[in-house]
Short mmCIF file of C-alpha atoms and ligand atoms in Angstrom, two decimals:
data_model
loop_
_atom_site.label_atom_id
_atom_site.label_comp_id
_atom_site.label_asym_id
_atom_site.label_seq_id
_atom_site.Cartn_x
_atom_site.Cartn_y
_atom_site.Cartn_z
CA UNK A 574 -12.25 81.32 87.73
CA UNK A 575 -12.24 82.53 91.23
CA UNK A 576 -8.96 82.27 93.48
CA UNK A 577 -9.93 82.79 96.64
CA UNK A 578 -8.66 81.08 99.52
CA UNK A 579 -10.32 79.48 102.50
CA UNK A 580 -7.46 80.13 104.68
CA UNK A 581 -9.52 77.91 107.59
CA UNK A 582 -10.29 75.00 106.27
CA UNK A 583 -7.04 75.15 103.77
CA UNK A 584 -9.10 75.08 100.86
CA UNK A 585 -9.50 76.43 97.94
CA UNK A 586 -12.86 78.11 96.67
CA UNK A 587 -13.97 78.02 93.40
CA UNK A 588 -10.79 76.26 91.93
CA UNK A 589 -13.12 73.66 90.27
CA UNK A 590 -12.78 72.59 86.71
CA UNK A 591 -15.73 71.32 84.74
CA UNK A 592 -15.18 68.63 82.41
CA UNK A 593 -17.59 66.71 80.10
CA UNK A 594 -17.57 63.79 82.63
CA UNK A 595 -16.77 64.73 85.89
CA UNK A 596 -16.37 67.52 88.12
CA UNK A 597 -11.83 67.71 89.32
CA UNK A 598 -10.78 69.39 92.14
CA UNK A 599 -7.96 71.65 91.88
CA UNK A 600 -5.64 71.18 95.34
CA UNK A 601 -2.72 73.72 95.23
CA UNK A 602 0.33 71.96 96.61
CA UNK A 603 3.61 73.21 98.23
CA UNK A 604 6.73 71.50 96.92
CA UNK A 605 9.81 71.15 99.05
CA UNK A 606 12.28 69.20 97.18
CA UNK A 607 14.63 70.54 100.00
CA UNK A 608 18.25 69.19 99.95
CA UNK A 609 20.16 66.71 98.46
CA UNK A 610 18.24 63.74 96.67
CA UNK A 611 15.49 65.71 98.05
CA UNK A 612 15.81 67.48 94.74
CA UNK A 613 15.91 63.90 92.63
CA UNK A 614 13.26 61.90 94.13
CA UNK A 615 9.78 65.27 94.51
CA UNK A 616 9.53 65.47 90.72
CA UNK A 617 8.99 61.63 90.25
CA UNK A 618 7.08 61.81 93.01
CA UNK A 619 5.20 64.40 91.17
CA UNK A 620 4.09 62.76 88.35
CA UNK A 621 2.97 59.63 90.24
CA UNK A 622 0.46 62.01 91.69
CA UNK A 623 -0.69 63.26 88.30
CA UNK A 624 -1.17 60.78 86.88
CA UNK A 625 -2.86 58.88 89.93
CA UNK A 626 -5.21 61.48 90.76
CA UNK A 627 -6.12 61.76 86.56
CA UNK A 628 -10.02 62.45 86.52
CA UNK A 629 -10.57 62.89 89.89
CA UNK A 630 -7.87 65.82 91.31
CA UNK A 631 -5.93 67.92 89.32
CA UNK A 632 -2.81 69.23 91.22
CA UNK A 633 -1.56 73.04 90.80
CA UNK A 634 2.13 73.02 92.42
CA UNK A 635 3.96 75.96 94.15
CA UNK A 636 7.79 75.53 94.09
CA UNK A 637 9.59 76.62 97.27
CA UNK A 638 13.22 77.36 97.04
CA UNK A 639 13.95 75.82 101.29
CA UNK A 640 16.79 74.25 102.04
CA UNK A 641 20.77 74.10 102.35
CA UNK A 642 21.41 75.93 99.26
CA UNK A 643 18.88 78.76 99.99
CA UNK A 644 20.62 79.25 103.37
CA UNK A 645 24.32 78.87 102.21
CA UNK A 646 22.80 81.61 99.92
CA UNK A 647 21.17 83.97 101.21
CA UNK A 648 20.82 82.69 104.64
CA UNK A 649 17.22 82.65 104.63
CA UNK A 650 15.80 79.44 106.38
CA UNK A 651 12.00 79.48 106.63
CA UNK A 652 11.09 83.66 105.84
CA UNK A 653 7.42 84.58 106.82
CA UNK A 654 6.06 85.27 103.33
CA UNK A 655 7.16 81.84 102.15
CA UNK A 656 5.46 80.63 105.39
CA UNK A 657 2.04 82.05 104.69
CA UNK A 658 2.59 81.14 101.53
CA UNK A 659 3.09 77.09 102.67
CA UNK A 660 0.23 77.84 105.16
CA UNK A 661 -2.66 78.90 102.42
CA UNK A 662 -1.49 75.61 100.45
CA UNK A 663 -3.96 72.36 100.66
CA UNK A 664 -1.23 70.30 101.00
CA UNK A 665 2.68 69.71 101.29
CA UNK A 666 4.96 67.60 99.57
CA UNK A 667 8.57 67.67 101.09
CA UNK A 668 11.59 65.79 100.09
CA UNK A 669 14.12 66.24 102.17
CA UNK A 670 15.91 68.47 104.59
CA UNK A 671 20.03 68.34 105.99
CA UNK A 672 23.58 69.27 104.47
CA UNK A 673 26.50 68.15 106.03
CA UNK A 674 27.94 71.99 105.52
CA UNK A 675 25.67 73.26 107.99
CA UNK A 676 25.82 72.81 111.74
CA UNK A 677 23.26 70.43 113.09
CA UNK A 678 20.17 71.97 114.64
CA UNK A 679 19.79 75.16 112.33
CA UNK A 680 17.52 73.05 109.43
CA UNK A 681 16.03 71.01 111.28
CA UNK A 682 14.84 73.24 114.23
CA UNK A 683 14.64 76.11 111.79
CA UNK A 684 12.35 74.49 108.75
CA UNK A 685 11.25 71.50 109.23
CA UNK A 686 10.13 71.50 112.94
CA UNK A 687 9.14 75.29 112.66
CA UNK A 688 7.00 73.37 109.67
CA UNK A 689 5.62 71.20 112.01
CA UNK A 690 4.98 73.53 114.60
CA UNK A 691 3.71 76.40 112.61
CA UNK A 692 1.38 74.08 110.79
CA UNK A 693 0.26 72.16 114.15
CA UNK A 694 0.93 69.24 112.81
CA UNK A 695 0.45 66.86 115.37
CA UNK A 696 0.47 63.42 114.51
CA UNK A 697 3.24 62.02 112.55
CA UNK A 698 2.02 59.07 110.70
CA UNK A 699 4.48 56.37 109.73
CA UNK A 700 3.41 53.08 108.39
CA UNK A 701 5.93 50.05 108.00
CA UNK A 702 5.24 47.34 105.68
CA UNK A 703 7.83 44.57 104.60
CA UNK A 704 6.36 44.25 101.36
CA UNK A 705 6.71 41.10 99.66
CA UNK A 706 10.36 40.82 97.53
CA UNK A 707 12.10 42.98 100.43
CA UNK A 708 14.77 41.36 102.07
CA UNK A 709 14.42 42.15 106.12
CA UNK A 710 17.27 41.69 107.90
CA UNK A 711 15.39 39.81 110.52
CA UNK A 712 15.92 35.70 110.07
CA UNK A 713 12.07 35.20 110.54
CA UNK A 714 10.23 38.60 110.05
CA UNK A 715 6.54 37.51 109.74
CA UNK A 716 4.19 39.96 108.36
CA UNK A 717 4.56 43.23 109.13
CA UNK A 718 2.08 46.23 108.87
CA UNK A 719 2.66 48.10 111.89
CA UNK A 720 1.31 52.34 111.56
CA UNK A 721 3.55 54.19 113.97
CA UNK A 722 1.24 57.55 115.71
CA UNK A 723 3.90 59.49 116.75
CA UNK A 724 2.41 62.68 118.60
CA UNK A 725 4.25 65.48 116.52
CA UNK A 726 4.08 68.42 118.53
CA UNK A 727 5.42 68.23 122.11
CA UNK A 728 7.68 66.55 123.94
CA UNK A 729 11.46 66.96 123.58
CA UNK A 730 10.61 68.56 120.75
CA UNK A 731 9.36 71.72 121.77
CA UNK A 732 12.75 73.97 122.26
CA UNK A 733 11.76 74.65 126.07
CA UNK A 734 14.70 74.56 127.81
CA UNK A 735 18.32 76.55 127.75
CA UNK A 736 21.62 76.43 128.26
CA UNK A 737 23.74 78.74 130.68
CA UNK A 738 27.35 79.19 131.37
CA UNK A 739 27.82 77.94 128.04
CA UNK A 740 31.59 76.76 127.10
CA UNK A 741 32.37 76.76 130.42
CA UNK A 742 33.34 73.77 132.86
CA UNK A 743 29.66 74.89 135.12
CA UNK A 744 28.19 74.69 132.04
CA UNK A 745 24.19 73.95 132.34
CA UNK A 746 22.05 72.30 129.60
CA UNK A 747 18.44 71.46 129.49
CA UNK A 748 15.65 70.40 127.16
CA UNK A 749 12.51 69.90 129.09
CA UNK A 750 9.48 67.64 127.68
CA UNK A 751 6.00 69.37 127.48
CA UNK A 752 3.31 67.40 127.01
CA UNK A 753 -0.28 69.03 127.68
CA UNK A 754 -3.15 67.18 128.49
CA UNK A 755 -4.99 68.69 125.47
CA UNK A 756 -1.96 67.87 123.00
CA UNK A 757 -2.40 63.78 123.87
CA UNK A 758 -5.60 63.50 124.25
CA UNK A 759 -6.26 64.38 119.65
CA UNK A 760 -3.04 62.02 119.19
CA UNK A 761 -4.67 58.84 121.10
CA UNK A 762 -8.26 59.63 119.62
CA UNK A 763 -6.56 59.45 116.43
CA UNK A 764 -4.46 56.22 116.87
CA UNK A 765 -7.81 55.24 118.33
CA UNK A 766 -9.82 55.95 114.72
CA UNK A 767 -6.89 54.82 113.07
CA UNK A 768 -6.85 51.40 114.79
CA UNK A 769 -10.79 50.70 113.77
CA UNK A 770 -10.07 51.32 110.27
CA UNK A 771 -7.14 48.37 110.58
CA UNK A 772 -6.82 45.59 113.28
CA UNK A 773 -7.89 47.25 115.83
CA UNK A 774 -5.00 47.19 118.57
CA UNK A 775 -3.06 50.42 120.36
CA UNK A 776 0.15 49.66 121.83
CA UNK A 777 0.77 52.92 123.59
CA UNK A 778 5.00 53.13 124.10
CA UNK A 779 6.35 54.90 126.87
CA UNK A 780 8.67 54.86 129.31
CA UNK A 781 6.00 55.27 132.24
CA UNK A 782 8.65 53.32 134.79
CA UNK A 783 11.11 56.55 135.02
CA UNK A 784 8.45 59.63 133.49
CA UNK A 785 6.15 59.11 135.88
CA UNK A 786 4.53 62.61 135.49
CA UNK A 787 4.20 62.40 131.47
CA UNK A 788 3.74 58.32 131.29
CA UNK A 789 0.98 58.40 133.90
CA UNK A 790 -0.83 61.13 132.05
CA UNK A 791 -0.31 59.45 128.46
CA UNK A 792 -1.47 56.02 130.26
CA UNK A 793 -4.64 57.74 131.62
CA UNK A 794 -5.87 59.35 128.53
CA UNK A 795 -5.46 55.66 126.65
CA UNK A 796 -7.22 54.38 129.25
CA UNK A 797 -10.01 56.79 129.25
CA UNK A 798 -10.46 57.55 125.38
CA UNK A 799 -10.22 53.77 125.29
CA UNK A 800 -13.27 53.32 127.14
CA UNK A 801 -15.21 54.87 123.67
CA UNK A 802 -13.93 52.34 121.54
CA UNK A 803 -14.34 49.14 123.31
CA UNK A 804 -13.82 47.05 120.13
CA UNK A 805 -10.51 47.96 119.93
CA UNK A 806 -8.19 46.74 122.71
CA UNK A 807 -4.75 48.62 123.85
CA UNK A 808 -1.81 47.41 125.54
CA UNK A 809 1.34 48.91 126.72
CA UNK A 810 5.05 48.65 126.15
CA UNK A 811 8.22 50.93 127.55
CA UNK A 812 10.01 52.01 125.02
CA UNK A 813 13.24 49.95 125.86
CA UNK A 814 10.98 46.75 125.57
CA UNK A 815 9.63 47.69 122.34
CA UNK A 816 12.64 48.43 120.47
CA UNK A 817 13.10 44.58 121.44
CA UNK A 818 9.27 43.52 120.03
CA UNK A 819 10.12 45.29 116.88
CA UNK A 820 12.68 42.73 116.11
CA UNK A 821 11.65 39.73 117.90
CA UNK A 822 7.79 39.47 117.22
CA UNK A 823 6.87 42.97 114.90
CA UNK A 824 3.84 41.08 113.66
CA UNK A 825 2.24 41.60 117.14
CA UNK A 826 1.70 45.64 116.11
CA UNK A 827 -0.90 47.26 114.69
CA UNK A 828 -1.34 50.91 115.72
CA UNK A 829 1.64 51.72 117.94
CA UNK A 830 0.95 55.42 119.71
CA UNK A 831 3.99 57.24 121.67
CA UNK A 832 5.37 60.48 122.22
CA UNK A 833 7.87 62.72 120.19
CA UNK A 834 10.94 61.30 120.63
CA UNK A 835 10.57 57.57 121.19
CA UNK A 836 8.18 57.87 117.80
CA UNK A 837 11.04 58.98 116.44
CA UNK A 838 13.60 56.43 117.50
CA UNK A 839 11.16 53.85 117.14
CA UNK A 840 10.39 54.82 113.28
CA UNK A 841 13.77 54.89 112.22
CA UNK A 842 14.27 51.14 113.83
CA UNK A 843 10.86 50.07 112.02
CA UNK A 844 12.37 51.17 108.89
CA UNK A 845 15.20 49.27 108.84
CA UNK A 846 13.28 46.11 110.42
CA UNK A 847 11.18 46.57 107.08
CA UNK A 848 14.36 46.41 104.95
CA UNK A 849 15.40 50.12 105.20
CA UNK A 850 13.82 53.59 105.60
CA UNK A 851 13.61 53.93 101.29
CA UNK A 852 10.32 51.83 100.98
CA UNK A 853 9.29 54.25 104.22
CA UNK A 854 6.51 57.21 103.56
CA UNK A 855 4.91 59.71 106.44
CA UNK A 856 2.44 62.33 107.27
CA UNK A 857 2.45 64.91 109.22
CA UNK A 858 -0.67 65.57 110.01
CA UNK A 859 -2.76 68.88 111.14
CA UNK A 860 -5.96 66.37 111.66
CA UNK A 861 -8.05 69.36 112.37
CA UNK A 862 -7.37 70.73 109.07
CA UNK A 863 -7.30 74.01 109.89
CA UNK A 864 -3.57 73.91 108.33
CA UNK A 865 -2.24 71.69 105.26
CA UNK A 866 -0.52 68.29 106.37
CA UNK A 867 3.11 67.53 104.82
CA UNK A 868 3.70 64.56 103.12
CA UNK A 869 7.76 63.28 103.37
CA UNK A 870 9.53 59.76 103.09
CA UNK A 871 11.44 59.24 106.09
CA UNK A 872 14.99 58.61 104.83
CA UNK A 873 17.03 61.84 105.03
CA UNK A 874 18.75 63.81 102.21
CA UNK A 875 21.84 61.01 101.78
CA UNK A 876 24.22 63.45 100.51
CA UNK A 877 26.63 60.89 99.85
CA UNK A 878 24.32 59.36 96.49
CA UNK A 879 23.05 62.75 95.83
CA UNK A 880 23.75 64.08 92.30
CA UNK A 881 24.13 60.70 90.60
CA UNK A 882 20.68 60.24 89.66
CA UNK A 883 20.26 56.40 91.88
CA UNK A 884 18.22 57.38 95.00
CA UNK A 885 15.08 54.95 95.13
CA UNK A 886 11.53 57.71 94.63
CA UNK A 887 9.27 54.79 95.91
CA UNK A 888 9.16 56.14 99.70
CA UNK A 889 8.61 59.72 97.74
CA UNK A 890 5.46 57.97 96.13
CA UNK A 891 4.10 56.57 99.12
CA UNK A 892 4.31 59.68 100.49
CA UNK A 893 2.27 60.58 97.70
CA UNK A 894 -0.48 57.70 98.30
CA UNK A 895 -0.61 59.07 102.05
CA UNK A 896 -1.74 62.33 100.71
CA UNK A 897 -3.84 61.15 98.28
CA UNK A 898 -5.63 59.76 101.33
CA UNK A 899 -5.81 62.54 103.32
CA UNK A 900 -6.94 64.60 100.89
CA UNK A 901 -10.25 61.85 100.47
CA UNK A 902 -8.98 60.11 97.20
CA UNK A 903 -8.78 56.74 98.31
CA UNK A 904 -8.95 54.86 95.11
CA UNK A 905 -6.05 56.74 93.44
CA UNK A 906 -3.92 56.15 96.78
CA UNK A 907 -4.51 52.54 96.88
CA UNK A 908 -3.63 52.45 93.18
CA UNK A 909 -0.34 54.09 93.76
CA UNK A 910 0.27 51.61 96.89
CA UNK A 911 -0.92 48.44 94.55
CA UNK A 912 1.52 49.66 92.09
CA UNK A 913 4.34 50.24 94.23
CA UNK A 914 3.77 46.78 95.65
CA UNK A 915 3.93 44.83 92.46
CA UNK A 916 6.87 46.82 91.20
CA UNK A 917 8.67 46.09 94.86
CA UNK A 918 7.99 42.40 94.45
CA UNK A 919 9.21 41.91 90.50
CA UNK A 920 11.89 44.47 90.35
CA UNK A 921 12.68 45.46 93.69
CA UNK A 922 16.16 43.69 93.46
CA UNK A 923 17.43 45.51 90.82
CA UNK A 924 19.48 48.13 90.40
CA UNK A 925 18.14 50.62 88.83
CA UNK A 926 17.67 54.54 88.14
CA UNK A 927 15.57 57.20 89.97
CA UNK A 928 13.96 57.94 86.76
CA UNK A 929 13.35 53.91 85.56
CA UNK A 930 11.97 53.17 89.15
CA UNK A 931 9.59 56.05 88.21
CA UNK A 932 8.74 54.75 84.91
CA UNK A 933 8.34 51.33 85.98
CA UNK A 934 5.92 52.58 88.62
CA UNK A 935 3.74 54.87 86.69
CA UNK A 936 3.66 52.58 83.76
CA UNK A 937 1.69 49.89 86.82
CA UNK A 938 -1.08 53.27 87.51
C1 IPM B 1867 12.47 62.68 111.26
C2 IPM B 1867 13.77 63.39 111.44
C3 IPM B 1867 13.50 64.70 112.15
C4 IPM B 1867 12.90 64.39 113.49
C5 IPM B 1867 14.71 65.61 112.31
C6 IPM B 1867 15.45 65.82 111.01
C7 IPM B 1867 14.33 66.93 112.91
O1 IPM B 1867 14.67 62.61 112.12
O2 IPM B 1867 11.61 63.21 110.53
O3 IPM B 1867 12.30 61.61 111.84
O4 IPM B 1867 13.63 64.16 114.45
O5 IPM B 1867 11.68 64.37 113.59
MN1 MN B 1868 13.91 60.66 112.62
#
């Protein structure tokens, strides 16, 4: 069988297996269990997939050793070969990244945004549901299904900027947001896709009031790349406002589009508003596909449970379903949704294991 790589489009020629029935599709996938219950939750996560995917994908996974312990090690963070490694993959599946031994900044700006970057991944998709048999700490949540589009690319998040005089009283510090014309404009056609696949309303977020250079350009390209989709109508919120409407009316969001940084403020709030950031999955997404997308739940590596074998896997699964779906298997994501669903609604009060959360979600596929 031939091994060849189609470094372009990410995939993978010839890797097709012929069996009496059907013809499966072999996806190589990078695994990043990363730190912490990072390390607990990817191999449940795992074996969701597998067995989601039986009969239509078949899933050929590539271990790599990134993380805290790596760099305590050897102080390696994200080497090259490892890179091109993660960058001939068809898809990534990370679990988390952060230590509190190591100095803030070095992980995150060192693996997983050089992941993000290097891979052009730039929209970060993160849905919140408040699935039924989830407590949310709001008195009268409604229903919420809100997909956040957070652009993943630019912004504050781009390292432009420097500090001089450093550890002195004169001391100058700066961290300047980029945002290009061409960078925006692929994020808010795809919250614009997005939204006609689902209810069909952008709230673009933004804080257009002070950032009058970046918010007036953001606001024009909604407005003009709105023009193209007239069935589906946009609004607008600053970002101080919103952080309000996520608690007081969330129900009123569909596709919510915004930058960076306020995406990633605003995703961290949605999670709890949905009863906490374990039932939350994301993508981020090279939409192009000219590089793999990464696949991570949102909560972080919660050192303090780590080790003891109780970290929830079911934001790890959804990641799962969301790259199910990129990958075109629709059927097997919304199985792995459906079954996360009923398993949230009958058992989602109970304490239990990472492992028997597993088992009582792959016995529901
Ligand atoms: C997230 C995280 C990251 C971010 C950090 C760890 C770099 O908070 O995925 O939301 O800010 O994007
Ligand atoms: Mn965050």
């Amino acid at each position: 069988m031939s091994n060849t790589w189609n470094a372009r489009s990410g995939r993978r020629a010839g890797a097709t297996s012929v069996t009496a029935m059907s013809t499966t599709q072999t996806y190589h996938i990078a695994v990043i269990p990363g730190d912490g219950i990072g390390k607990e939750i990817i191999p449940v996560a795992q074996a969701a997939l597998d067995k989601a995917a039986e009969g239509a994908a078949h899933f050929e996974y590539e271990s790599f050793d990134l993380g805290a312990e790596r760099y305590l090690r050897d102080g390696a963070i994200l080497p090259d070969e490892d890179l091109e490694r993660i960058k001939r993959t068809d898809a990534i599946l990370l679990g988390a990244i952060g230590d509190p031994r190591i100095k803030a900044g070095i992980l995150e700006r060192g693996l997983l945004l050089k992941l993000r970057f290097a891979l052009d991944q730039y929209v970060n998709l993160r849905p919140s549901k408040l699935y039924k048999g989830v407590t949310s700490p709001l008195a009268d949540p409604g229903d919420i299904d809100f997909v956040v589009v957070r652009e993943g690319t630019e912004g504050l998040y781009c390292g432009a900027g420097g500090a001089i005089r450093r550890d002195t009283p004169a001391e100058v510090a700066t961290e300047v947001s980029l945002n290009t014309a061409y960078g925006v404009e692929r994020v808010v056609r795809y919250a614009f896709e997005l939204a006609m696949k689902r209810r069909k309303h952008v709230t673009l977020v933004h804080k257009k009031n002070v950032l009058v250079n970046a918010g007036d350009m953001w606001q024009r390209i909604v407005d003009r790349v709105g023009e193209e989709y007239p069935e589906v109508s946009h609004d607008y919120q600053h970002i101080d406002a919103a952080t309000i409407f996520l608690v007081s009316d969330p129900s009123r969001f569909d596709v919510i589009l915004t930058d960076n940084l306020f995406g990633d403020i605003l995703t961290d709030e949605a999670g709890a508003v949905v009863g906490g950031v374990g039932y939350s999955a994301s993508g981020c997404i090279n939409a192009s596909n000219e590089y793999p997308s990464m696949f991570e739940p949102i909560h972080g590596s919660a050192p303090d449970i780590a080790g003891k074998g109780i970290a929830n896997p079911t934001a790890a699964i959804l990641s799962t379903a969301m790259l199910l779906r990129h990958l075109g298997f629709e059927e097997p994501a919304v199985r792995i949704e459906r079954a996360v669903e009923a398993d949230i609604e009958e058992l989602g009060s109970t304490q239990r294991s990472t492992q028997q959360v597993g088992q009582d979600i792959l016995a529901r596929l």
